[in-house]
Backbone as ProteinMPNN parsed JSONL, in Angstrom:
{"seq_chain_A": "MEEFLSLQSLQKPDIENYLTDIRQAIKENRFSLARRPKNKALTQDFILSEQDELDIIASLTADDFSDAVKNEHPGYEHETLFIFGTSVSLLERFGENERIVNLYIKFNKLEDMFVFIISFHEQEFPMHYYFT", "coords_chain_A": {"N_chain_A": [[38.373, 42.293, 53.424], [37.04, 39.939, 51.094], [39.188, 38.773, 48.656], [39.404, 38.759, 45.072], [39.437, 35.57, 43.693], [41.66, 33.496, 41.918], [40.746, 31.349, 39.332], [42.417, 29.293, 38.571], [43.769, 28.674, 40.878], [42.047, 27.301, 42.495], [41.077, 24.413, 44.248], [39.538, 21.175, 44.664], [38.987, 20.683, 47.481], [38.794, 23.359, 48.337], [36.404, 24.213, 47.186], [34.632, 22.442, 48.375], [34.851, 23.331, 51.029], [33.868, 25.919, 50.68], [31.182, 25.355, 50.009], [30.409, 24.187, 52.418], [30.505, 26.433, 54.062], [28.434, 27.899, 52.848], [26.214, 26.263, 53.376], [26.21, 26.436, 56.183], [25.724, 29.167, 56.58], [23.125, 29.324, 55.577], [21.828, 27.626, 57.363], [22.052, 29.189, 59.65], [20.449, 31.257, 58.993], [21.581, 33.383, 57.57], [21.424, 34.602, 54.991], [20.37, 35.732, 51.754], [17.953, 35.345, 49.324], [17.816, 36.229, 46.141], [15.158, 37.703, 44.384], [14.968, 37.976, 41.553], [13.811, 38.561, 38.16], [14.417, 36.239, 36.486], [14.862, 34.305, 38.44], [12.389, 34.287, 39.715], [10.818, 33.346, 37.64], [11.375, 30.625, 37.561], [10.045, 29.609, 39.812], [7.526, 30.234, 39.08], [7.057, 28.66, 36.889], [7.443, 26.083, 37.79], [6.602, 23.828, 40.475], [7.864, 24.777, 43.324], [9.231, 25.462, 46.334], [10.694, 27.908, 48.619], [12.069, 26.453, 50.533], [12.519, 24.094, 49.116], [14.33, 25.083, 47.234], [16.469, 25.73, 48.941], [17.081, 23.187, 49.859], [18.013, 22.03, 47.505], [20.297, 23.573, 47.127], [21.709, 22.746, 49.411], [22.339, 20.198, 48.62], [24.326, 20.453, 46.735], [27.528, 19.672, 45.336], [31.137, 19.642, 45.131], [31.638, 18.793, 42.568], [29.649, 19.985, 41.125], [30.506, 22.5, 40.69], [31.203, 25.254, 38.591], [32.406, 27.765, 37.876], [34.361, 30.612, 38.96], [33.966, 33.96, 39.285], [34.813, 37.403, 38.872], [33.139, 39.925, 40.68], [31.319, 42.245, 38.929], [30.074, 44.605, 39.551], [30.356, 48.063, 40.194], [32.539, 49.062, 42.756], [32.484, 46.676, 44.06], [34.346, 44.973, 43.079], [36.298, 43.479, 44.316], [35.143, 41.196, 45.201], [34.357, 37.699, 44.843], [32.36, 35.708, 42.837], [30.681, 32.648, 42.937], [29.833, 29.99, 40.809], [27.521, 27.45, 40.193], [26.102, 24.43, 38.876], [23.342, 22.257, 38.493], [21.236, 19.381, 38.021], [17.819, 18.798, 38.367], [14.73, 17.12, 39.143], [11.657, 18.476, 38.472], [8.258, 19.383, 39.095], [5.986, 20.512, 36.744], [4.236, 23.568, 37.019], [1.858, 24.174, 35.671], [0.325, 21.753, 34.497], [0.935, 18.223, 34.369], [3.375, 17.13, 34.294], [6.598, 15.952, 35.162], [9.866, 17.205, 34.944], [13.27, 17.16, 33.956], [15.337, 19.652, 35.039], [17.879, 21.855, 34.301], [19.824, 23.679, 36.406], [21.122, 26.945, 37.166], [23.162, 28.351, 39.474], [24.241, 30.953, 41.471], [26.463, 32.341, 43.809], [27.315, 34.826, 46.263], [29.473, 35.078, 48.711], [30.022, 36.837, 51.519], [32.645, 38.416, 53.459], [31.857, 38.457, 56.127], [30.44, 36.169, 56.319], [27.839, 36.251, 55.392], [25.521, 35.293, 52.942], [24.666, 35.868, 49.624], [22.329, 34.65, 47.487], [22.418, 34.901, 44.397], [21.645, 34.079, 41.832], [19.281, 31.707, 40.819], [18.099, 29.799, 38.757], [16.83, 28.48, 35.609], [19.312, 27.077, 33.489], [20.751, 28.996, 30.917], [22.552, 28.483, 28.982], [24.652, 25.736, 27.997], [26.607, 24.373, 30.634], [29.987, 24.159, 31.8], [31.866, 22.011, 33.784], [34.15, 22.33, 36.362], [35.627, 20.315, 37.729], [35.016, 17.921, 36.511]], "CA_chain_A": [[37.442, 41.966, 52.357], [37.442, 38.78, 50.308], [39.809, 39.163, 47.402], [39.057, 37.944, 43.919], [40.224, 34.348, 43.633], [41.986, 33.003, 40.594], [40.169, 30.042, 39.078], [43.491, 28.316, 38.484], [44.257, 28.326, 42.212], [41.023, 26.576, 43.23], [41.144, 22.96, 44.327], [38.27, 20.588, 45.095], [38.713, 20.969, 48.904], [38.384, 24.767, 48.469], [34.989, 24.292, 46.831], [33.908, 21.733, 49.432], [34.808, 24.253, 52.169], [32.962, 27.001, 50.303], [29.818, 24.846, 50.144], [30.159, 24.037, 53.858], [30.181, 27.787, 54.54], [27.116, 28.251, 52.316], [25.224, 25.503, 54.164], [26.185, 26.981, 57.545], [25.057, 30.469, 56.505], [21.7, 29.058, 55.416], [21.357, 27.08, 58.642], [22.004, 30.297, 60.604], [19.585, 32.281, 58.401], [22.442, 34.487, 57.177], [21.419, 34.569, 53.531], [19.289, 36.405, 51.038], [17.694, 34.733, 48.031], [17.353, 37.293, 45.246], [13.928, 37.409, 43.628], [15.081, 38.598, 40.234], [12.843, 37.975, 37.218], [14.763, 34.873, 36.073], [14.66, 33.434, 39.598], [10.938, 34.182, 39.913], [10.254, 32.54, 36.551], [11.503, 29.216, 37.91], [8.972, 29.246, 40.745], [6.254, 30.404, 38.381], [6.923, 27.567, 35.928], [7.524, 24.79, 38.466], [6.209, 23.812, 41.885], [9.158, 24.855, 43.994], [9.196, 26.39, 47.466], [12.018, 28.38, 49.036], [12.732, 25.338, 51.215], [13.011, 23.216, 48.051], [15.535, 25.721, 46.69], [17.534, 25.573, 49.936], [17.457, 21.768, 49.852], [18.835, 21.825, 46.307], [21.606, 24.176, 47.433], [22.372, 21.874, 50.39], [22.785, 18.978, 47.948], [25.415, 20.725, 45.795], [28.848, 19.13, 45.639], [32.223, 20.296, 44.395], [31.518, 18.415, 41.156], [28.681, 20.894, 40.508], [31.158, 23.806, 40.525], [31.477, 25.598, 37.203], [33.282, 28.915, 37.643], [34.474, 31.694, 39.94], [34.129, 35.165, 38.48], [34.904, 38.675, 39.586], [31.923, 40.734, 40.721], [31.527, 43.37, 38.01], [29.387, 45.806, 40.02], [31.309, 49.059, 40.692], [32.72, 49.096, 44.199], [32.484, 45.31, 44.595], [35.251, 44.196, 42.233], [37.138, 42.626, 45.163], [34.382, 40.004, 45.549], [34.335, 36.587, 43.905], [31.079, 35.035, 42.742], [30.864, 31.243, 42.604], [28.75, 29.506, 39.966], [27.301, 26.011, 40.221], [24.989, 23.938, 38.093], [22.872, 20.927, 38.861], [20.002, 18.967, 37.363], [16.819, 18.298, 39.314], [13.419, 16.812, 38.585], [10.655, 19.392, 39.011], [6.901, 19.237, 38.587], [5.496, 21.727, 36.094], [3.124, 24.182, 37.748], [0.652, 24.062, 34.855], [0.425, 20.476, 33.812], [1.165, 17.11, 35.274], [4.647, 16.529, 33.916], [7.876, 16.243, 35.817], [10.882, 17.407, 33.915], [14.622, 17.422, 34.446], [15.659, 21.054, 34.821], [19.272, 22.202, 34.578], [19.825, 24.936, 37.149], [22.281, 27.839, 37.266], [23.118, 28.891, 40.831], [25.406, 31.822, 41.696], [26.561, 32.836, 45.182], [28.295, 35.812, 46.716], [29.681, 34.89, 50.148], [30.771, 37.978, 52.035], [33.643, 38.144, 54.491], [31.17, 38.223, 57.408], [29.73, 34.899, 56.146], [26.493, 36.429, 54.861], [25.503, 34.77, 51.579], [23.651, 36.291, 48.669], [22.05, 33.7, 46.418], [22.131, 35.878, 43.349], [20.946, 33.424, 40.727], [18.732, 30.37, 41.014], [17.178, 29.722, 37.628], [17.208, 27.531, 34.565], [20.498, 27.428, 32.715], [20.468, 29.547, 29.599], [23.545, 27.906, 28.088], [25.298, 24.569, 28.624], [27.676, 24.737, 31.566], [31.154, 23.287, 31.891], [32.148, 21.779, 35.192], [35.58, 22.482, 36.595], [36.289, 19.1, 38.227], [34.562, 16.706, 35.834]], "C_chain_A": [[37.974, 40.774, 51.567], [38.004, 39.256, 48.981], [39.345, 38.245, 46.293], [40.004, 36.753, 43.856], [40.464, 33.955, 42.189], [41.417, 31.595, 40.438], [41.249, 28.959, 39.065], [43.98, 27.86, 39.863], [43.256, 27.482, 42.998], [41.208, 25.066, 43.125], [39.802, 22.452, 44.85], [37.997, 20.831, 46.584], [38.298, 22.426, 49.156], [36.885, 24.906, 48.207], [34.148, 23.567, 47.873], [33.78, 22.622, 50.668], [33.851, 25.417, 51.902], [31.51, 26.548, 50.491], [29.449, 24.604, 51.608], [29.791, 25.382, 54.457], [28.789, 28.222, 54.085], [26.031, 27.554, 53.146], [25.086, 26.07, 55.577], [25.463, 28.329, 57.564], [23.543, 30.285, 56.375], [21.113, 28.544, 56.726], [21.171, 28.189, 59.679], [21.142, 31.456, 60.105], [20.37, 33.56, 58.064], [22.58, 34.486, 55.649], [20.252, 35.4, 53.011], [19.172, 35.747, 49.673], [17.065, 35.788, 47.127], [16.119, 36.83, 44.476], [13.93, 38.19, 42.322], [14.113, 37.92, 39.268], [13.162, 36.538, 36.799], [14.528, 33.884, 37.213], [13.174, 33.217, 39.847], [10.314, 33.275, 38.861], [10.315, 31.053, 36.883], [10.361, 28.78, 38.821], [7.59, 29.476, 40.144], [5.986, 29.237, 37.436], [6.868, 26.19, 36.581], [7.064, 24.922, 39.91], [7.498, 23.67, 42.687], [9.075, 25.892, 45.103], [10.605, 26.888, 47.769], [12.758, 27.252, 49.743], [13.269, 24.334, 50.199], [14.305, 23.776, 47.453], [16.711, 25.532, 47.641], [17.993, 24.126, 50.019], [18.332, 21.441, 48.644], [20.231, 22.388, 46.546], [22.388, 23.281, 48.389], [22.93, 20.613, 49.732], [23.935, 19.205, 46.959], [26.716, 20.105, 46.285], [29.896, 19.897, 44.834], [32.16, 19.954, 42.908], [30.518, 19.286, 40.404], [29.281, 22.274, 40.234], [31.514, 24.038, 39.061], [32.524, 26.71, 37.057], [33.309, 29.83, 38.864], [34.795, 32.946, 39.138], [34.175, 36.397, 39.37], [33.547, 39.38, 39.548], [32.175, 41.985, 39.88], [30.825, 44.647, 38.449], [30.409, 46.788, 40.607], [31.332, 49.099, 42.227], [32.8, 47.718, 44.825], [33.437, 44.391, 43.833], [36.154, 43.259, 43.022], [36.442, 41.311, 45.509], [34.437, 38.96, 44.433], [32.974, 35.914, 43.975], [31.328, 33.598, 42.277], [29.617, 30.722, 41.899], [28.723, 27.973, 39.988], [26.151, 25.677, 39.292], [24.604, 22.55, 38.569], [21.584, 20.642, 38.102], [19.076, 18.363, 38.403], [15.525, 18.002, 38.566], [12.397, 17.705, 39.27], [9.312, 19.148, 38.336], [6.45, 20.566, 37.994], [4.29, 22.261, 36.847], [1.809, 24.025, 36.982], [0.782, 22.823, 33.981], [0.711, 19.404, 34.843], [2.521, 16.473, 35.039], [5.782, 16.932, 34.852], [8.89, 16.358, 34.715], [12.227, 17.639, 34.59], [14.979, 18.851, 34.049], [17.118, 21.278, 35.215], [19.297, 23.595, 35.194], [21.177, 25.628, 37.114], [22.154, 28.523, 38.621], [24.395, 29.688, 41.077], [25.331, 32.419, 43.095], [27.575, 33.952, 45.3], [28.367, 35.652, 48.23], [30.567, 36.018, 50.633], [31.721, 37.548, 53.144], [32.989, 37.822, 55.839], [30.291, 36.98, 57.372], [28.254, 35.075, 55.814], [26.537, 36.017, 53.397], [24.342, 35.368, 50.794], [23.524, 35.188, 47.627], [21.522, 34.556, 45.278], [21.266, 35.271, 42.248], [20.504, 32.036, 41.155], [17.658, 30.21, 39.953], [17.642, 28.679, 36.628], [18.462, 28.028, 33.841], [20.066, 27.959, 31.354], [21.382, 28.959, 28.542], [24.123, 26.668, 28.76], [26.456, 25.039, 29.513], [28.8, 23.709, 31.492], [31.527, 23.195, 33.359], [33.645, 21.619, 35.398], [36.272, 21.166, 36.955], [35.844, 17.827, 37.519], [34.959, 16.714, 34.377]], "O_chain_A": [[39.181, 40.613, 51.39], [37.376, 40.042, 48.272], [38.944, 37.106, 46.532], [41.221, 36.908, 43.954], [39.576, 34.069, 41.344], [41.589, 30.751, 41.317], [41.008, 27.834, 39.503], [44.543, 26.773, 39.992], [43.593, 26.992, 44.076], [41.462, 24.526, 42.048], [39.022, 23.219, 45.414], [36.864, 21.162, 46.932], [37.535, 22.698, 50.084], [36.187, 25.628, 48.919], [33.062, 24.031, 48.22], [32.718, 22.666, 51.289], [33.117, 25.845, 52.793], [30.702, 27.277, 51.066], [28.297, 24.799, 51.995], [28.869, 25.471, 55.269], [28.05, 28.841, 54.85], [25.056, 28.179, 53.562], [23.979, 26.171, 56.105], [24.676, 28.597, 58.472], [22.772, 31.014, 56.998], [20.038, 28.971, 57.146], [20.246, 28.138, 60.489], [21.11, 32.518, 60.726], [19.875, 34.672, 58.251], [23.677, 34.385, 55.098], [19.301, 35.715, 53.727], [20.16, 35.605, 48.953], [15.919, 36.189, 47.33], [16.061, 35.703, 43.984], [13.013, 38.959, 42.033], [13.645, 36.814, 39.539], [12.261, 35.7, 36.762], [14.057, 32.769, 36.99], [12.745, 32.104, 40.152], [9.387, 32.522, 39.157], [9.408, 30.301, 36.527], [9.777, 27.713, 38.629], [6.595, 28.961, 40.655], [4.835, 28.866, 37.206], [6.321, 25.245, 36.012], [7.131, 26.003, 40.495], [8.126, 22.612, 42.725], [8.869, 27.075, 44.833], [11.586, 26.361, 47.246], [13.968, 27.111, 49.566], [14.351, 23.78, 50.39], [15.254, 23.035, 47.199], [17.819, 25.214, 47.209], [19.178, 23.866, 50.228], [19.281, 20.665, 48.752], [21.229, 21.753, 46.206], [23.588, 23.075, 48.207], [23.889, 20.024, 50.233], [24.463, 18.242, 46.402], [26.972, 20.022, 47.487], [29.562, 20.701, 43.965], [32.588, 20.753, 42.075], [30.536, 19.323, 39.174], [28.635, 23.121, 39.616], [32.047, 23.16, 38.382], [33.421, 26.614, 36.22], [32.395, 29.819, 39.688], [35.78, 32.985, 38.4], [33.637, 36.409, 40.477], [32.891, 39.424, 38.508], [33.15, 42.701, 40.11], [30.962, 45.677, 37.788], [31.239, 46.395, 41.427], [30.295, 49.16, 42.888], [33.148, 47.593, 46.0], [33.34, 43.168, 43.936], [36.723, 42.331, 42.448], [37.073, 40.404, 46.051], [34.546, 39.288, 43.252], [32.494, 35.589, 45.061], [32.092, 33.363, 41.34], [28.493, 30.975, 42.331], [29.745, 27.306, 39.827], [25.331, 26.534, 38.963], [25.454, 21.769, 38.996], [20.928, 21.556, 37.603], [19.484, 17.531, 39.213], [15.262, 18.559, 37.5], [12.278, 17.699, 40.496], [9.241, 18.76, 37.17], [6.519, 21.608, 38.646], [3.421, 21.495, 37.264], [0.766, 23.77, 37.584], [1.294, 22.877, 32.863], [0.723, 19.666, 36.046], [2.784, 15.38, 35.539], [5.901, 18.085, 35.266], [8.792, 15.695, 33.682], [12.304, 18.24, 35.661], [14.928, 19.213, 32.873], [17.534, 20.933, 36.321], [18.85, 24.565, 34.584], [22.227, 24.989, 37.042], [21.159, 29.196, 38.89], [25.499, 29.168, 40.913], [24.294, 32.929, 43.518], [28.552, 34.021, 44.553], [27.445, 36.038, 48.948], [31.717, 36.145, 50.215], [31.605, 36.452, 53.692], [33.508, 37.008, 56.603], [29.491, 36.754, 58.28], [27.486, 34.122, 55.946], [27.484, 36.353, 52.686], [23.197, 35.371, 51.245], [24.499, 34.834, 46.964], [20.338, 34.884, 45.214], [20.289, 35.87, 41.797], [21.262, 31.289, 41.774], [16.475, 30.447, 40.199], [18.703, 28.075, 36.781], [18.642, 29.224, 33.616], [19.141, 27.44, 30.728], [21.046, 28.934, 27.358], [24.086, 26.567, 29.986], [27.178, 25.978, 29.178], [28.579, 22.543, 31.163], [31.504, 24.191, 34.083], [34.311, 20.865, 34.688], [37.4, 20.932, 36.521], [36.272, 16.74, 37.908], [34.659, 15.767, 33.651]]}, "name": "protein", "num_of_chains": 1, "seq": "MEEFLSLQSLQKPDIENYLTDIRQAIKENRFSLARRPKNKALTQDFILSEQDELDIIASLTADDFSDAVKNEHPGYEHETLFIFGTSVSLLERFGENERIVNLYIKFNKLEDMFVFIISFHEQEFPMHYYFT"}
């Protein structure tokens, strides 16, 4: 099982490798995109398909990395969740305006290389980026 990683031990190549694994899992259809209320709200407020979401994920870089946190769900404390943020231009669903939207994206990559995209929604708070 993947052990919780210390944030202090992470280097930029570690995050680049992590994102390569995420992209590969998506390419192989070994992922699940959670449809939690916050995630659904993004697609209700903006014109955004699942493919658009996957394209945004594919465009993430190590500079978008914000944090690695321990999974707090009982029984899963050994897992590490990785948090990224990025800004994208999206078209409002009700209206004609495009707007820059700051996104919060959280992944759980399992040992078997299956990826849960836990969060994909607007940022609720300003994010700090680890390498910038």
